[in-house]
PDB file of C-alpha atoms in Angstrom:
ATOM      1  CA  UNK A 713      46.457  42.703 -43.216  1.00 50.00           C
ATOM      2  CA  UNK A 714      44.273  45.292 -41.438  1.00 51.00           C
ATOM      3  CA  UNK A 715      45.538  46.680 -38.127  1.00 51.00           C
ATOM      4  CA  UNK A 716      44.442  44.537 -35.201  1.00 47.00           C
ATOM      5  CA  UNK A 717      43.107  47.549 -33.267  1.00 43.00           C
ATOM      6  CA  UNK A 718      40.240  47.819 -35.770  1.00 45.00           C
ATOM      7  CA  UNK A 719      38.842  44.565 -34.401  1.00 43.00           C
ATOM      8  CA  UNK A 720      39.334  45.274 -30.734  1.00 49.00           C
ATOM      9  CA  UNK A 721      36.137  46.049 -28.790  1.00 50.00           C
ATOM     10  CA  UNK A 722      35.607  49.586 -27.618  1.00 46.00           C
ATOM     11  CA  UNK A 723      35.969  50.454 -23.975  1.00 53.00           C
ATOM     12  CA  UNK A 724      32.415  50.173 -22.518  1.00 53.00           C
ATOM     13  CA  UNK A 725      32.529  53.739 -21.199  1.00 58.00           C
ATOM     14  CA  UNK A 726      33.556  55.061 -24.616  1.00 60.00           C
ATOM     15  CA  UNK A 727      30.864  52.993 -26.320  1.00 58.00           C
ATOM     16  CA  UNK A 728      28.255  54.376 -23.940  1.00 59.00           C
ATOM     17  CA  UNK A 729      29.332  57.960 -24.605  1.00 65.00           C
ATOM     18  CA  UNK A 730      29.143  57.344 -28.379  1.00 71.00           C
ATOM     19  CA  UNK A 731      25.583  56.044 -28.007  1.00 67.00           C
ATOM     20  CA  UNK A 732      24.640  59.011 -25.811  1.00 70.00           C
ATOM     21  CA  UNK A 733      25.869  61.400 -28.524  1.00 78.00           C
ATOM     22  CA  UNK A 734      24.240  59.474 -31.369  1.00 82.00           C
ATOM     23  CA  UNK A 735      20.831  59.392 -29.666  1.00 88.00           C
ATOM     24  CA  UNK A 736      20.739  63.206 -29.663  1.00 90.00           C
ATOM     25  CA  UNK A 737      20.291  63.116 -33.445  1.00 93.00           C
ATOM     26  CA  UNK A 738      16.438  63.024 -33.193  1.00 93.00           C
ATOM     27  CA  UNK A 739      16.538  66.558 -31.736  1.00 95.00           C
ATOM     28  CA  UNK A 740      18.115  67.831 -34.963  1.00 95.00           C
ATOM     29  CA  UNK A 741      15.615  65.916 -37.109  1.00 95.00           C
ATOM     30  CA  UNK A 742      12.382  66.533 -35.210  1.00 96.00           C
ATOM     31  CA  UNK A 743      13.110  70.227 -34.541  1.00 96.00           C
ATOM     32  CA  UNK A 744      13.186  71.464 -38.181  1.00 96.00           C
ATOM     33  CA  UNK A 745      10.489  68.952 -39.130  1.00 96.00           C
ATOM     34  CA  UNK A 746       8.091  70.229 -36.462  1.00 96.00           C
ATOM     35  CA  UNK A 747       8.824  73.835 -37.479  1.00 95.00           C
ATOM     36  CA  UNK A 748       7.756  72.906 -41.017  1.00 96.00           C
ATOM     37  CA  UNK A 749       4.711  70.839 -40.022  1.00 95.00           C
ATOM     38  CA  UNK A 750       3.483  73.412 -37.487  1.00 94.00           C
ATOM     39  CA  UNK A 751       4.151  76.412 -39.750  1.00 94.00           C
ATOM     40  CA  UNK A 752       0.470  77.138 -40.637  1.00 93.00           C
ATOM     41  CA  UNK A 753      -0.501  76.840 -36.968  1.00 94.00           C
ATOM     42  CA  UNK A 754       2.382  79.077 -35.822  1.00 94.00           C
ATOM     43  CA  UNK A 755       1.400  81.727 -38.381  1.00 92.00           C
ATOM     44  CA  UNK A 756      -2.114  81.816 -36.935  1.00 91.00           C
ATOM     45  CA  UNK A 757      -1.302  81.373 -33.225  1.00 91.00           C
ATOM     46  CA  UNK A 758       2.113  82.909 -32.505  1.00 90.00           C
ATOM     47  CA  UNK A 759       5.432  83.066 -34.318  1.00 90.00           C
ATOM     48  CA  UNK A 760       7.181  82.716 -30.975  1.00 92.00           C
ATOM     49  CA  UNK A 761       6.469  79.006 -31.388  1.00 94.00           C
ATOM     50  CA  UNK A 762       9.491  78.844 -33.699  1.00 95.00           C
ATOM     51  CA  UNK A 763      11.666  79.817 -30.718  1.00 95.00           C
ATOM     52  CA  UNK A 764      10.424  76.738 -28.854  1.00 95.00           C
ATOM     53  CA  UNK A 765      11.621  74.427 -31.626  1.00 96.00           C
ATOM     54  CA  UNK A 766      14.942  76.241 -31.955  1.00 96.00           C
ATOM     55  CA  UNK A 767      15.477  75.677 -28.230  1.00 96.00           C
ATOM     56  CA  UNK A 768      14.508  72.041 -28.759  1.00 96.00           C
ATOM     57  CA  UNK A 769      17.462  71.712 -31.148  1.00 97.00           C
ATOM     58  CA  UNK A 770      19.712  73.609 -28.728  1.00 97.00           C
ATOM     59  CA  UNK A 771      18.930  70.928 -26.123  1.00 95.00           C
ATOM     60  CA  UNK A 772      20.287  68.297 -28.506  1.00 94.00           C
ATOM     61  CA  UNK A 773      23.376  70.411 -29.238  1.00 95.00           C
ATOM     62  CA  UNK A 774      24.255  71.039 -25.581  1.00 95.00           C
ATOM     63  CA  UNK A 775      23.475  67.444 -24.623  1.00 92.00           C
ATOM     64  CA  UNK A 776      25.867  66.252 -27.308  1.00 91.00           C
ATOM     65  CA  UNK A 777      28.500  68.695 -26.049  1.00 92.00           C
ATOM     66  CA  UNK A 778      28.037  67.465 -22.484  1.00 90.00           C
ATOM     67  CA  UNK A 779      28.484  63.806 -23.429  1.00 84.00           C
ATOM     68  CA  UNK A 780      31.530  64.641 -25.525  1.00 87.00           C
ATOM     69  CA  UNK A 781      33.281  66.497 -22.700  1.00 87.00           C
ATOM     70  CA  UNK A 782      31.552  65.204 -19.521  1.00 82.00           C
ATOM     71  CA  UNK A 783      32.241  68.678 -18.153  1.00 88.00           C
ATOM     72  CA  UNK A 784      30.306  70.584 -15.505  1.00 88.00           C
ATOM     73  CA  UNK A 785      29.770  73.404 -18.010  1.00 90.00           C
ATOM     74  CA  UNK A 786      28.277  70.946 -20.504  1.00 90.00           C
ATOM     75  CA  UNK A 787      25.858  69.593 -17.921  1.00 87.00           C
ATOM     76  CA  UNK A 788      24.873  73.109 -16.901  1.00 90.00           C
ATOM     77  CA  UNK A 789      24.256  74.197 -20.508  1.00 92.00           C
ATOM     78  CA  UNK A 790      22.204  71.054 -21.124  1.00 91.00           C
ATOM     79  CA  UNK A 791      19.955  71.724 -18.128  1.00 89.00           C
ATOM     80  CA  UNK A 792      19.641  75.454 -18.851  1.00 92.00           C
ATOM     81  CA  UNK A 793      18.556  74.704 -22.437  1.00 94.00           C
ATOM     82  CA  UNK A 794      15.800  72.417 -21.116  1.00 92.00           C
ATOM     83  CA  UNK A 795      14.761  75.104 -18.628  1.00 91.00           C
ATOM     84  CA  UNK A 796      14.400  77.779 -21.326  1.00 94.00           C
ATOM     85  CA  UNK A 797      12.624  75.342 -23.661  1.00 94.00           C
ATOM     86  CA  UNK A 798      10.047  74.492 -21.006  1.00 91.00           C
ATOM     87  CA  UNK A 799       9.758  78.132 -19.940  1.00 91.00           C
ATOM     88  CA  UNK A 800       9.080  79.252 -23.532  1.00 94.00           C
ATOM     89  CA  UNK A 801       6.429  76.595 -24.085  1.00 93.00           C
ATOM     90  CA  UNK A 802       4.971  77.402 -20.660  1.00 89.00           C
ATOM     91  CA  UNK A 803       4.578  81.084 -21.554  1.00 92.00           C
ATOM     92  CA  UNK A 804       3.003  80.466 -24.961  1.00 93.00           C
ATOM     93  CA  UNK A 805       0.566  77.641 -24.238  1.00 93.00           C
ATOM     94  CA  UNK A 806      -0.383  77.930 -20.586  1.00 91.00           C
ATOM     95  CA  UNK A 807      -4.195  78.448 -20.451  1.00 91.00           C
ATOM     96  CA  UNK A 808      -5.180  81.794 -18.937  1.00 91.00           C
ATOM     97  CA  UNK A 809      -7.436  80.145 -16.371  1.00 89.00           C
ATOM     98  CA  UNK A 810      -4.296  78.771 -14.686  1.00 91.00           C
ATOM     99  CA  UNK A 811      -2.528  82.146 -14.496  1.00 92.00           C
ATOM    100  CA  UNK A 812      -1.888  83.646 -11.048  1.00 91.00           C
ATOM    101  CA  UNK A 813      -4.923  85.725 -10.108  1.00 92.00           C
ATOM    102  CA  UNK A 814      -2.930  88.964  -9.760  1.00 93.00           C
ATOM    103  CA  UNK A 815      -2.168  88.894 -13.513  1.00 93.00           C
ATOM    104  CA  UNK A 816      -5.831  89.128 -14.446  1.00 90.00           C
ATOM    105  CA  UNK A 817      -5.401  86.746 -17.389  1.00 90.00           C
ATOM    106  CA  UNK A 818      -2.880  89.019 -19.126  1.00 94.00           C
ATOM    107  CA  UNK A 819      -0.616  86.763 -21.224  1.00 93.00           C
ATOM    108  CA  UNK A 820       1.998  89.448 -21.892  1.00 93.00           C
ATOM    109  CA  UNK A 821       2.490  89.931 -18.162  1.00 95.00           C
ATOM    110  CA  UNK A 822       2.558  86.167 -17.656  1.00 95.00           C
ATOM    111  CA  UNK A 823       5.281  85.784 -20.302  1.00 94.00           C
ATOM    112  CA  UNK A 824       7.297  88.530 -18.582  1.00 95.00           C
ATOM    113  CA  UNK A 825       6.880  86.730 -15.254  1.00 95.00           C
ATOM    114  CA  UNK A 826       8.024  83.423 -16.781  1.00 93.00           C
ATOM    115  CA  UNK A 827      10.986  85.156 -18.476  1.00 94.00           C
ATOM    116  CA  UNK A 828      12.111  86.817 -15.243  1.00 95.00           C
ATOM    117  CA  UNK A 829      11.721  83.583 -13.247  1.00 90.00           C
ATOM    118  CA  UNK A 830      13.662  81.600 -15.857  1.00 90.00           C
ATOM    119  CA  UNK A 831      16.406  84.224 -16.042  1.00 93.00           C
ATOM    120  CA  UNK A 832      16.764  84.293 -12.239  1.00 91.00           C
ATOM    121  CA  UNK A 833      16.849  80.475 -12.129  1.00 87.00           C
ATOM    122  CA  UNK A 834      19.546  80.484 -14.828  1.00 89.00           C
ATOM    123  CA  UNK A 835      21.663  82.965 -12.854  1.00 90.00           C
ATOM    124  CA  UNK A 836      21.209  81.032  -9.603  1.00 86.00           C
ATOM    125  CA  UNK A 837      22.125  77.760 -11.327  1.00 85.00           C
ATOM    126  CA  UNK A 838      25.675  79.051 -11.793  1.00 85.00           C
ATOM    127  CA  UNK A 839      25.856  79.722  -8.057  1.00 83.00           C
ATOM    128  CA  UNK A 840      23.902  76.671  -6.934  1.00 81.00           C
ATOM    129  CA  UNK A 841      23.489  74.092  -9.734  1.00 77.00           C
ATOM    130  CA  UNK A 842      20.778  72.243  -7.773  1.00 73.00           C
ATOM    131  CA  UNK A 843      18.438  75.194  -8.454  1.00 74.00           C
ATOM    132  CA  UNK A 844      17.984  73.948 -12.028  1.00 76.00           C
ATOM    133  CA  UNK A 845      16.647  70.603 -10.852  1.00 70.00           C
ATOM    134  CA  UNK A 846      14.046  72.307  -8.630  1.00 73.00           C
ATOM    135  CA  UNK A 847      13.020  74.681 -11.448  1.00 75.00           C
ATOM    136  CA  UNK A 848      12.680  71.875 -14.010  1.00 79.00           C
ATOM    137  CA  UNK A 849      10.717  69.676 -11.609  1.00 73.00           C
ATOM    138  CA  UNK A 850       8.431  72.579 -10.639  1.00 77.00           C
ATOM    139  CA  UNK A 851       7.523  73.304 -14.260  1.00 79.00           C
ATOM    140  CA  UNK A 852       7.164  69.606 -15.080  1.00 78.00           C
ATOM    141  CA  UNK A 853       4.872  68.909 -12.132  1.00 81.00           C
ATOM    142  CA  UNK A 854       2.691  71.946 -12.855  1.00 84.00           C
ATOM    143  CA  UNK A 855       2.342  70.969 -16.511  1.00 83.00           C
ATOM    144  CA  UNK A 856       1.439  67.416 -15.424  1.00 84.00           C
ATOM    145  CA  UNK A 857      -1.204  68.850 -13.067  1.00 88.00           C
ATOM    146  CA  UNK A 858      -2.724  70.947 -15.874  1.00 89.00           C
ATOM    147  CA  UNK A 859      -2.710  68.009 -18.301  1.00 88.00           C
ATOM    148  CA  UNK A 860      -4.528  65.848 -15.718  1.00 88.00           C
ATOM    149  CA  UNK A 861      -7.094  68.600 -15.132  1.00 91.00           C
ATOM    150  CA  UNK A 862      -7.733  68.995 -18.861  1.00 91.00           C
ATOM    151  CA  UNK A 863      -7.933  65.221 -19.330  1.00 93.00           C
ATOM    152  CA  UNK A 864     -10.779  65.103 -16.825  1.00 92.00           C
ATOM    153  CA  UNK A 865     -12.618  68.000 -18.465  1.00 91.00           C
ATOM    154  CA  UNK A 866     -12.309  67.090 -22.144  1.00 89.00           C
ATOM    155  CA  UNK A 867     -14.342  64.668 -24.238  1.00 89.00           C
ATOM    156  CA  UNK A 868     -12.054  65.197 -27.234  1.00 89.00           C
ATOM    157  CA  UNK A 869     -10.804  61.716 -28.160  1.00 90.00           C
ATOM    158  CA  UNK A 870      -7.758  63.062 -29.998  1.00 90.00           C
ATOM    159  CA  UNK A 871      -6.682  65.115 -26.998  1.00 91.00           C
ATOM    160  CA  UNK A 872      -7.251  62.228 -24.572  1.00 93.00           C
ATOM    161  CA  UNK A 873      -5.235  59.890 -26.802  1.00 92.00           C
ATOM    162  CA  UNK A 874      -2.372  62.391 -27.048  1.00 92.00           C
ATOM    163  CA  UNK A 875      -2.314  62.855 -23.274  1.00 92.00           C
ATOM    164  CA  UNK A 876      -2.271  59.094 -22.703  1.00 93.00           C
ATOM    165  CA  UNK A 877       0.591  58.521 -25.167  1.00 93.00           C
ATOM    166  CA  UNK A 878       2.490  61.522 -23.806  1.00 91.00           C
ATOM    167  CA  UNK A 879       2.223  60.304 -20.199  1.00 90.00           C
ATOM    168  CA  UNK A 880       3.342  56.780 -21.156  1.00 92.00           C
ATOM    169  CA  UNK A 881       6.349  58.115 -23.084  1.00 92.00           C
ATOM    170  CA  UNK A 882       7.249  60.517 -20.274  1.00 89.00           C
ATOM    171  CA  UNK A 883       6.942  57.743 -17.656  1.00 89.00           C
ATOM    172  CA  UNK A 884       9.186  55.473 -19.739  1.00 91.00           C
ATOM    173  CA  UNK A 885      11.759  58.224 -20.210  1.00 89.00           C
ATOM    174  CA  UNK A 886      11.713  59.165 -16.525  1.00 86.00           C
ATOM    175  CA  UNK A 887      12.030  55.516 -15.468  1.00 88.00           C
ATOM    176  CA  UNK A 888      15.082  55.104 -17.713  1.00 88.00           C
ATOM    177  CA  UNK A 889      16.691  58.263 -16.327  1.00 82.00           C
ATOM    178  CA  UNK A 890      16.017  57.429 -12.664  1.00 84.00           C
ATOM    179  CA  UNK A 891      17.166  53.832 -13.081  1.00 85.00           C
ATOM    180  CA  UNK A 892      20.346  55.007 -14.785  1.00 79.00           C
ATOM    181  CA  UNK A 893      21.059  57.482 -11.964  1.00 75.00           C
ATOM    182  CA  UNK A 894      20.173  55.268  -9.004  1.00 78.00           C
ATOM    183  CA  UNK A 895      21.419  51.882 -10.238  1.00 75.00           C
ATOM    184  CA  UNK A 896      24.360  52.928 -12.378  1.00 72.00           C
ATOM    185  CA  UNK A 897      26.771  50.429 -10.783  1.00 74.00           C
ATOM    186  CA  UNK A 898      24.369  47.534 -11.415  1.00 75.00           C
ATOM    187  CA  UNK A 899      23.969  48.373 -15.115  1.00 72.00           C
ATOM    188  CA  UNK A 900      27.735  48.699 -15.447  1.00 72.00           C
ATOM    189  CA  UNK A 901      28.261  45.257 -13.914  1.00 75.00           C
ATOM    190  CA  UNK A 902      26.028  43.652 -16.537  1.00 74.00           C
ATOM    191  CA  UNK A 903      27.576  45.828 -19.272  1.00 71.00           C
ATOM    192  CA  UNK A 904      24.326  47.604 -20.194  1.00 72.00           C
ATOM    193  CA  UNK A 905      25.169  51.233 -20.917  1.00 71.00           C
ATOM    194  CA  UNK A 906      22.123  52.282 -22.929  1.00 76.00           C
ATOM    195  CA  UNK A 907      19.538  53.491 -20.393  1.00 80.00           C
ATOM    196  CA  UNK A 908      20.600  57.111 -20.780  1.00 82.00           C
ATOM    197  CA  UNK A 909      20.430  56.684 -24.567  1.00 86.00           C
ATOM    198  CA  UNK A 910      16.890  55.337 -24.186  1.00 89.00           C
ATOM    199  CA  UNK A 911      16.086  58.455 -22.129  1.00 88.00           C
ATOM    200  CA  UNK A 912      17.350  60.655 -24.989  1.00 89.00           C
ATOM    201  CA  UNK A 913      15.210  58.895 -27.590  1.00 92.00           C
ATOM    202  CA  UNK A 914      12.043  58.765 -25.490  1.00 93.00           C
ATOM    203  CA  UNK A 915      12.256  62.377 -24.305  1.00 92.00           C
ATOM    204  CA  UNK A 916      12.924  63.605 -27.858  1.00 93.00           C
ATOM    205  CA  UNK A 917       9.614  61.978 -28.841  1.00 94.00           C
ATOM    206  CA  UNK A 918       7.787  63.023 -25.664  1.00 93.00           C
ATOM    207  CA  UNK A 919       8.456  66.736 -26.220  1.00 93.00           C
ATOM    208  CA  UNK A 920       6.677  66.919 -29.631  1.00 94.00           C
ATOM    209  CA  UNK A 921       3.738  64.969 -28.224  1.00 94.00           C
ATOM    210  CA  UNK A 922       3.655  67.299 -25.237  1.00 92.00           C
ATOM    211  CA  UNK A 923       3.777  70.433 -27.370  1.00 93.00           C
ATOM    212  CA  UNK A 924       0.926  69.230 -29.601  1.00 95.00           C
ATOM    213  CA  UNK A 925      -1.061  68.306 -26.493  1.00 93.00           C
ATOM    214  CA  UNK A 926      -0.610  71.812 -25.067  1.00 92.00           C
ATOM    215  CA  UNK A 927      -1.485  73.335 -28.460  1.00 93.00           C
ATOM    216  CA  UNK A 928      -4.820  71.478 -28.420  1.00 92.00           C
ATOM    217  CA  UNK A 929      -5.528  72.515 -24.827  1.00 91.00           C
ATOM    218  CA  UNK A 930      -4.573  76.103 -25.626  1.00 92.00           C
ATOM    219  CA  UNK A 931      -6.802  76.184 -28.729  1.00 90.00           C
ATOM    220  CA  UNK A 932      -9.938  75.570 -26.681  1.00 86.00           C
ATOM    221  CA  UNK A 933      -9.197  78.839 -24.823  1.00 88.00           C
ATOM    222  CA  UNK A 934      -7.332  81.021 -27.327  1.00 89.00           C
ATOM    223  CA  UNK A 935      -8.729  79.893 -30.708  1.00 86.00           C
ATOM    224  CA  UNK A 936     -12.432  79.169 -30.120  1.00 82.00           C
ATOM    225  CA  UNK A 937     -13.314  79.901 -33.739  1.00 80.00           C
ATOM    226  CA  UNK A 938     -10.883  77.322 -35.106  1.00 82.00           C
ATOM    227  CA  UNK A 939     -10.878  73.541 -35.225  1.00 84.00           C
ATOM    228  CA  UNK A 940      -7.514  71.853 -34.822  1.00 88.00           C
ATOM    229  CA  UNK A 941      -7.040  68.437 -36.394  1.00 90.00           C
ATOM    230  CA  UNK A 942      -4.246  66.183 -35.161  1.00 93.00           C
ATOM    231  CA  UNK A 943      -2.218  64.702 -37.997  1.00 93.00           C
ATOM    232  CA  UNK A 944       0.755  62.348 -37.970  1.00 93.00           C
ATOM    233  CA  UNK A 945       3.896  62.429 -40.063  1.00 93.00           C
ATOM    234  CA  UNK A 946       4.684  60.645 -42.323  1.00 90.00           C
ATOM    235  CA  UNK A 947       1.237  58.994 -42.564  1.00 89.00           C
ATOM    236  CA  UNK A 948      -1.887  59.256 -40.443  1.00 86.00           C
ATOM    237  CA  UNK A 949      -2.583  55.551 -40.854  1.00 84.00           C
ATOM    238  CA  UNK A 950       0.809  54.411 -39.605  1.00 81.00           C
ATOM    239  CA  UNK A 951       0.822  52.999 -36.051  1.00 74.00           C
ATOM    240  CA  UNK A 952       3.736  55.295 -35.110  1.00 81.00           C
ATOM    241  CA  UNK A 953       4.197  58.896 -36.234  1.00 89.00           C
ATOM    242  CA  UNK A 954       5.161  62.425 -35.276  1.00 94.00           C
ATOM    243  CA  UNK A 955       2.073  64.436 -34.262  1.00 95.00           C
ATOM    244  CA  UNK A 956       1.299  67.948 -35.439  1.00 95.00           C
ATOM    245  CA  UNK A 957      -1.808  70.103 -35.717  1.00 94.00           C
ATOM    246  CA  UNK A 958      -3.613  71.288 -38.806  1.00 91.00           C
ATOM    247  CA  UNK A 959      -6.054  74.203 -38.624  1.00 88.00           C
ATOM    248  CA  UNK A 960      -9.451  73.642 -40.161  1.00 80.00           C
ATOM    249  CA  UNK A 961     -11.443  76.858 -40.112  1.00 60.00           C
ATOM    250  CA  UNK A 962     -15.096  76.533 -39.204  1.00 46.00           C
ATOM    251  CA  UNK A 963     -17.632  78.247 -36.994  1.00 43.00           C
ATOM    252  CA  UNK A 964     -17.586  75.641 -34.249  1.00 43.00           C
ATOM    253  CA  UNK A 965     -16.798  76.890 -30.747  1.00 43.00           C
ATOM    254  CA  UNK A 966     -14.776  74.649 -28.427  1.00 38.00           C
TER     255      UNK A 966
END
């Protein structure tokens, strides 16, 4: 007869932590997959793009570590990984017209500025952990502002669709995270421990959509001689897929 403990239900807190760890798996799947799918684009635009996807996987690794240990160090590493991921994407894809005027549109100087700011924020986060939240929110709000500005300016249906999907996914992820933080006791009373897991899944999908969105915005400024086509893995015709860009060389100017 099998041991009776095999049929005993898991402690709800343990079950929730298991789900939180399991829902980090998409980071380890989407990261290498996006590196492969975006390889031709990265070769043409910038090989630093590979760093962005490596950091994307690091987010999943540190998030898994945090939910395994529930330690302050784990939480800090998780937030710092997100900060460097956003900072890297920010430096690569931010359109020059949104650079501070004193940089004169120089991307190298802008990347140095982003690197220094991110490094200082990382150092300060060890002294005052709340600094990370302000840094992440500042980058997120600025990116949202730029996306809204570009949405108003563009007539590109693919770009508008990507922005719409990205905003919906981000809103769903943020709602799950806020609800989990603010109403934790309520969800525990009704034995629903999956909101944070939903946040993991939605944000792991939102990031690829966001990166492809920024790649399209960036192309209109940095790659005027190229046409970027949005494709979806595994099939373009499927209602749900992972977006990536394919370069189609022509003489059309954006």
